Amino acid sequence: SYAPPETMPAPKAMPPGSTMREIQDRGRLIAGVSADTLKLASRNPITGRIEGFDIDMLRAVSQAIFGSPDKIELRVITAAQRLPALQDGSVDIVARNMTITCARWDEIAFSSEYYRSGQKVMVRLGARTESGGEITGIQDLTGQKVCAPNGSTSMEKLRTFEGVEAVGASTHTGCLVLFQQGAVDAITGDDTVLAGLAAQDPFVEVVQGPAFTAEPYGLGVNQEDVDLARFVNGVLAAMRADGRWTASYDTWLAEALGPAPKPPAAVYGRAP
């Protein structure tokens, strides 16, 4: 079972023989993260520290193990390195906007869902439909050019909307360049990614309508470390209950994505 233990161990008192005790004895939690995903995990140009919503999840795990949120070694990895880094043991945990999927469950273990992302669209402030109406979602962008990264699930979904002209770029940052040049009218992607793009341009907004895909994010651990997955689930349960999850959302995501939703309900095990 991946359900949290009935009683969480006290900080600095991890059970002998547990994965958490190995981490405690080492003196640091080793985590795989991004360093360039604004609002989730990106390097602050002033302090040099990597910070964001994903990092706050890791700081809570460190707090629960060590009694300090700062006992973390952050290792910057690419999206493609997320599963291999867990499988070869080079990191204890991955917090890198990783969607929980059945295929990934076959290779690693996940925490319960800590954020429900979804695909949305970003437009210029005050943008209107071709007929002058309000833009409430991608269905209102008929006849307009919308950008997504080539080869992404965002592009796959974008191509399903008839009447919208799909324009590809190598990355979401590439889409932002096209957008700022006036070559496209909108950008689509996970709402968390769009929040980061919106932070770089004061003349845009993420459309506040409902997302049109569901991307449940989970913290990844090695498949053998079931005790660590259960422990992390206990940390996340406490964060949902005591307001820390909402405080982190308000700090990093609320400005672009709107008021905090309820934290995702915990499902323990393979169901995403």
Tab-separated table of C-alpha atoms in Angstrom:
chain	number	residue	atom	x	y	z
A	1	SER	CA	0.000	0.000	0.000
A	2	TYR	CA	1.112	3.563	-0.714
A	3	ALA	CA	-1.107	5.110	1.952
A	4	PRO	CA	0.705	7.248	4.546
A	5	PRO	CA	1.748	5.567	7.794
A	6	GLU	CA	-0.779	5.933	10.612
A	7	THR	CA	1.847	7.788	12.636
A	8	MET	CA	4.548	9.777	10.886
A	9	PRO	CA	8.012	9.508	12.467
A	10	ALA	CA	9.362	12.630	14.102
A	11	PRO	CA	12.021	14.643	12.250
A	12	LYS	CA	15.568	13.304	12.843
A	13	ALA	CA	14.047	10.002	14.046
A	14	MET	CA	13.506	8.019	10.859
A	15	PRO	CA	12.913	4.274	11.364
A	16	PRO	CA	16.078	2.125	11.273
A	17	GLY	CA	16.467	0.315	7.942
A	18	SER	CA	14.111	2.675	6.110
A	19	THR	CA	14.881	4.656	2.983
A	20	MET	CA	14.251	7.796	5.019
A	21	ARG	CA	16.876	6.696	7.567
A	22	GLU	CA	19.411	6.263	4.744
A	23	ILE	CA	18.651	9.821	3.638
A	24	GLN	CA	18.849	11.096	7.225
A	25	ASP	CA	22.206	9.391	7.807
A	26	ARG	CA	23.557	10.843	4.536
A	27	GLY	CA	22.582	14.304	5.709
A	28	ARG	CA	20.697	15.459	2.637
A	29	LEU	CA	17.807	14.617	0.323
A	30	ILE	CA	18.954	14.320	-3.307
A	31	ALA	CA	16.294	15.607	-5.688
A	32	GLY	CA	16.038	15.835	-9.471
A	33	VAL	CA	14.541	19.155	-10.588
A	34	SER	CA	14.276	21.674	-13.385
A	35	ALA	CA	16.112	24.988	-13.163
A	36	ASP	CA	14.313	26.849	-15.941
A	37	THR	CA	10.598	26.214	-15.431
A	38	LEU	CA	9.418	29.541	-14.047
A	39	LYS	CA	7.065	29.308	-11.048
A	40	LEU	CA	7.721	25.565	-10.618
A	41	ALA	CA	11.508	25.354	-10.377
A	42	SER	CA	13.786	28.058	-11.723
A	43	ARG	CA	16.959	29.772	-10.616
A	44	ASN	CA	16.449	33.165	-8.999
A	45	PRO	CA	18.857	35.485	-10.854
A	46	ILE	CA	19.500	37.526	-7.715
A	47	THR	CA	20.014	34.821	-5.086
A	48	GLY	CA	21.082	31.977	-7.392
A	49	ARG	CA	18.700	29.641	-5.556
A	50	ILE	CA	16.311	27.358	-7.413
A	51	GLU	CA	12.772	28.096	-6.228
A	52	GLY	CA	9.135	27.477	-7.078
A	53	PHE	CA	6.088	25.345	-6.357
A	54	ASP	CA	7.885	22.042	-7.058
A	55	ILE	CA	10.744	23.087	-4.785
A	56	ASP	CA	8.323	23.861	-1.956
A	57	MET	CA	7.138	20.235	-2.089
A	58	LEU	CA	10.736	19.066	-1.645
A	59	ARG	CA	11.398	21.522	1.168
A	60	ALA	CA	8.435	20.044	3.041
A	61	VAL	CA	9.891	16.528	2.644
A	62	SER	CA	13.264	17.771	3.908
A	63	GLN	CA	11.535	19.432	6.875
A	64	ALA	CA	9.797	16.165	7.737
A	65	ILE	CA	13.026	14.138	7.626
A	66	PHE	CA	15.557	16.570	9.088
A	67	GLY	CA	13.561	19.251	10.885
A	68	SER	CA	14.995	21.712	8.318
A	69	PRO	CA	13.725	22.560	4.820
A	70	ASP	CA	17.229	23.184	3.520
A	71	LYS	CA	18.821	19.722	3.695
A	72	ILE	CA	18.440	19.170	-0.053
A	73	GLU	CA	20.910	18.640	-2.867
A	74	LEU	CA	19.160	19.795	-6.040
A	75	ARG	CA	20.347	18.077	-9.216
A	76	VAL	CA	19.196	19.731	-12.422
A	77	ILE	CA	17.912	17.121	-14.881
A	78	THR	CA	16.069	17.158	-18.203
A	79	ALA	CA	12.583	15.750	-18.662
A	80	ALA	CA	14.121	12.726	-20.385
A	81	GLN	CA	16.355	12.033	-17.365
A	82	ARG	CA	13.542	11.861	-14.822
A	83	LEU	CA	12.921	8.108	-14.886
A	84	PRO	CA	16.556	6.971	-15.414
A	85	ALA	CA	17.763	9.127	-12.498
A	86	LEU	CA	15.310	7.397	-10.177
A	87	GLN	CA	15.978	3.931	-11.572
A	88	ASP	CA	19.769	4.142	-11.176
A	89	GLY	CA	19.525	5.675	-7.712
A	90	SER	CA	21.333	8.913	-8.537
A	91	VAL	CA	18.436	10.834	-6.961
A	92	ASP	CA	16.011	9.952	-4.150
A	93	ILE	CA	13.064	11.858	-5.562
A	94	VAL	CA	12.042	13.825	-8.648
A	95	ALA	CA	9.903	16.978	-8.541
A	96	ARG	CA	9.770	18.153	-12.138
A	97	ASN	CA	6.166	18.768	-13.289
A	98	MET	CA	5.889	15.047	-14.051
A	99	THR	CA	2.489	13.702	-15.075
A	100	ILE	CA	1.397	10.472	-13.390
A	101	THR	CA	0.734	7.859	-16.086
A	102	CYS	CA	0.200	4.101	-16.090
A	103	ALA	CA	3.238	3.643	-18.332
A	104	ARG	CA	5.464	5.504	-15.874
A	105	TRP	CA	4.059	3.499	-12.957
A	106	ASP	CA	5.586	0.463	-14.673
A	107	GLU	CA	9.036	2.024	-14.215
A	108	ILE	CA	8.890	4.112	-11.016
A	109	ALA	CA	6.568	4.816	-8.074
A	110	PHE	CA	4.634	8.034	-7.532
A	111	SER	CA	3.338	10.030	-4.632
A	112	SER	CA	-0.292	11.007	-4.615
A	113	GLU	CA	-1.135	13.848	-6.971
A	114	TYR	CA	0.192	17.175	-5.698
A	115	TYR	CA	-1.059	19.389	-8.512
A	116	ARG	CA	-3.697	18.998	-11.225
A	117	SER	CA	-2.352	20.808	-14.260
A	118	GLY	CA	-4.153	21.037	-17.563
A	119	GLN	CA	-3.804	22.528	-21.006
A	120	LYS	CA	-4.967	26.136	-21.406
A	121	VAL	CA	-4.291	29.055	-23.735
A	122	MET	CA	-2.470	32.373	-23.290
A	123	VAL	CA	-3.475	35.480	-25.273
A	124	ARG	CA	-2.710	39.194	-25.325
A	125	LEU	CA	-4.426	41.328	-22.713
A	126	GLY	CA	-7.775	42.431	-24.105
A	127	ALA	CA	-7.712	39.975	-27.021
A	128	ARG	CA	-11.077	39.209	-28.591
A	129	THR	CA	-12.533	36.615	-30.930
A	130	GLU	CA	-12.800	37.320	-34.670
A	131	SER	CA	-16.362	38.512	-34.075
A	132	GLY	CA	-15.323	40.720	-31.149
A	133	GLY	CA	-16.500	38.427	-28.373
A	134	GLU	CA	-14.783	37.340	-25.173
A	135	ILE	CA	-12.187	34.568	-25.359
A	136	THR	CA	-13.099	31.855	-22.849
A	137	GLY	CA	-11.056	28.992	-24.303
A	138	ILE	CA	-9.336	27.595	-27.341
A	139	GLN	CA	-12.693	27.036	-29.059
A	140	ASP	CA	-12.941	30.840	-29.391
A	141	LEU	CA	-9.709	31.085	-31.428
A	142	THR	CA	-11.178	29.963	-34.763
A	143	GLY	CA	-9.266	31.572	-37.613
A	144	GLN	CA	-6.320	32.461	-35.381
A	145	LYS	CA	-2.776	31.086	-35.123
A	146	VAL	CA	-1.945	29.174	-31.939
A	147	CYS	CA	1.558	27.933	-31.066
A	148	ALA	CA	2.680	24.788	-29.240
A	149	PRO	CA	6.005	22.908	-29.165
A	150	ASN	CA	6.505	20.386	-31.949
A	151	GLY	CA	6.219	16.785	-30.782
A	152	SER	CA	4.396	17.716	-27.577
A	153	THR	CA	1.089	16.415	-26.254
A	154	SER	CA	-0.016	20.067	-26.322
A	155	MET	CA	0.499	20.140	-30.102
A	156	GLU	CA	-1.322	16.818	-30.510
A	157	LYS	CA	-4.337	18.228	-28.709
A	158	LEU	CA	-4.121	21.568	-30.530
A	159	ARG	CA	-4.448	19.826	-33.892
A	160	THR	CA	-7.818	18.394	-32.863
A	161	PHE	CA	-9.478	21.843	-32.856
A	162	GLU	CA	-10.919	22.556	-36.291
A	163	GLY	CA	-10.531	26.083	-37.606
A	164	VAL	CA	-7.542	26.903	-35.381
A	165	GLU	CA	-4.237	27.195	-37.240
A	166	ALA	CA	-1.574	25.198	-35.348
A	167	VAL	CA	1.949	26.680	-35.477
A	168	GLY	CA	4.915	24.723	-34.118
A	169	ALA	CA	8.101	25.844	-32.367
A	170	SER	CA	10.927	23.894	-30.736
A	171	THR	CA	9.962	24.949	-27.189
A	172	HIS	CA	7.394	27.043	-25.341
A	173	THR	CA	10.025	29.785	-25.145
A	174	GLY	CA	10.172	29.643	-28.948
A	175	CYS	CA	6.399	30.077	-28.993
A	176	LEU	CA	6.758	33.138	-26.770
A	177	VAL	CA	9.203	34.689	-29.276
A	178	LEU	CA	6.737	34.105	-32.135
A	179	PHE	CA	3.945	35.511	-29.978
A	180	GLN	CA	5.917	38.655	-29.140
A	181	GLN	CA	6.797	39.096	-32.813
A	182	GLY	CA	3.108	38.954	-33.722
A	183	ALA	CA	3.527	35.767	-35.771
A	184	VAL	CA	0.950	33.888	-33.657
A	185	ASP	CA	-2.123	34.995	-31.727
A	186	ALA	CA	-1.957	32.627	-28.765
A	187	ILE	CA	0.098	29.897	-27.070
A	188	THR	CA	-1.195	26.650	-25.599
A	189	GLY	CA	0.363	24.357	-22.975
A	190	ASP	CA	0.099	23.210	-19.350
A	191	ASP	CA	-1.263	26.028	-17.211
A	192	THR	CA	1.862	25.901	-15.033
A	193	VAL	CA	4.103	26.461	-18.076
A	194	LEU	CA	1.887	29.310	-19.257
A	195	ALA	CA	2.131	30.892	-15.796
A	196	GLY	CA	5.897	30.991	-16.245
A	197	LEU	CA	5.578	32.543	-19.693
A	198	ALA	CA	3.105	35.120	-18.379
A	199	ALA	CA	5.666	36.113	-15.753
A	200	GLN	CA	7.975	37.166	-18.583
A	201	ASP	CA	5.462	39.357	-20.423
A	202	PRO	CA	3.172	41.856	-18.660
A	203	PHE	CA	0.928	42.202	-21.719
A	204	VAL	CA	-0.498	38.674	-21.742
A	205	GLU	CA	-3.042	36.673	-19.784
A	206	VAL	CA	-3.831	33.007	-19.290
A	207	VAL	CA	-7.488	32.477	-20.217
A	208	GLN	CA	-9.259	31.521	-16.990
A	209	GLY	CA	-11.658	29.005	-18.531
A	210	PRO	CA	-11.463	25.323	-17.594
A	211	ALA	CA	-8.481	23.296	-18.798
A	212	PHE	CA	-9.171	20.966	-21.712
A	213	THR	CA	-6.798	18.192	-20.626
A	214	ALA	CA	-5.907	16.755	-17.204
A	215	GLU	CA	-2.228	16.458	-16.200
A	216	PRO	CA	-1.906	15.082	-12.642
A	217	TYR	CA	1.588	15.849	-11.316
A	218	GLY	CA	3.260	13.446	-8.890
A	219	LEU	CA	6.581	13.246	-7.059
A	220	GLY	CA	8.565	10.281	-8.379
A	221	VAL	CA	10.634	7.812	-6.350
A	222	ASN	CA	12.369	4.530	-7.118
A	223	GLN	CA	9.928	1.639	-7.538
A	224	GLU	CA	11.560	-0.238	-4.636
A	225	ASP	CA	11.233	2.676	-2.197
A	226	VAL	CA	7.608	2.107	-1.225
A	227	ASP	CA	8.337	3.319	2.314
A	228	LEU	CA	9.569	6.652	0.950
A	229	ALA	CA	6.477	6.978	-1.269
A	230	ARG	CA	4.261	6.393	1.781
A	231	PHE	CA	6.262	8.912	3.817
A	232	VAL	CA	6.010	11.541	1.068
A	233	ASN	CA	2.265	10.906	0.892
A	234	GLY	CA	2.103	11.667	4.609
A	235	VAL	CA	3.951	14.943	4.036
A	236	LEU	CA	1.587	15.921	1.214
A	237	ALA	CA	-1.456	15.015	3.319
A	238	ALA	CA	-0.214	17.348	6.062
A	239	MET	CA	0.400	20.140	3.530
A	240	ARG	CA	-3.148	19.823	2.190
A	241	ALA	CA	-4.568	19.971	5.702
A	242	ASP	CA	-2.503	22.736	7.308
A	243	GLY	CA	-2.574	25.313	4.518
A	244	ARG	CA	1.021	25.000	3.300
A	245	TRP	CA	-0.117	23.714	-0.105
A	246	THR	CA	-2.430	26.692	-0.603
A	247	ALA	CA	0.236	29.135	0.618
A	248	SER	CA	2.709	27.769	-1.928
A	249	TYR	CA	0.123	27.980	-4.723
A	250	ASP	CA	-0.643	31.579	-3.748
A	251	THR	CA	3.062	32.460	-3.829
A	252	TRP	CA	3.894	30.960	-7.210
A	253	LEU	CA	0.788	30.348	-9.319
A	254	ALA	CA	-2.167	32.470	-8.224
A	255	GLU	CA	-1.119	35.643	-10.057
A	256	ALA	CA	-1.264	33.930	-13.450
A	257	LEU	CA	-3.771	31.137	-12.824
A	258	GLY	CA	-6.267	32.691	-10.429
A	259	PRO	CA	-7.354	31.804	-6.880
A	260	ALA	CA	-6.147	28.535	-5.395
A	261	PRO	CA	-8.338	25.518	-6.066
A	262	LYS	CA	-8.791	22.841	-3.452
A	263	PRO	CA	-5.664	20.650	-3.304
A	264	PRO	CA	-6.042	17.475	-5.365
A	265	ALA	CA	-7.678	14.656	-3.446
A	266	ALA	CA	-5.212	11.933	-2.467
A	267	VAL	CA	-5.348	8.644	-4.363
A	268	TYR	CA	-2.754	6.121	-3.213
A	269	GLY	CA	-1.410	3.702	-5.752
A	270	ARG	CA	-1.554	3.409	-9.505
A	271	ALA	CA	-4.769	5.332	-10.217
A	272	PRO	CA	-3.705	8.739	-11.621
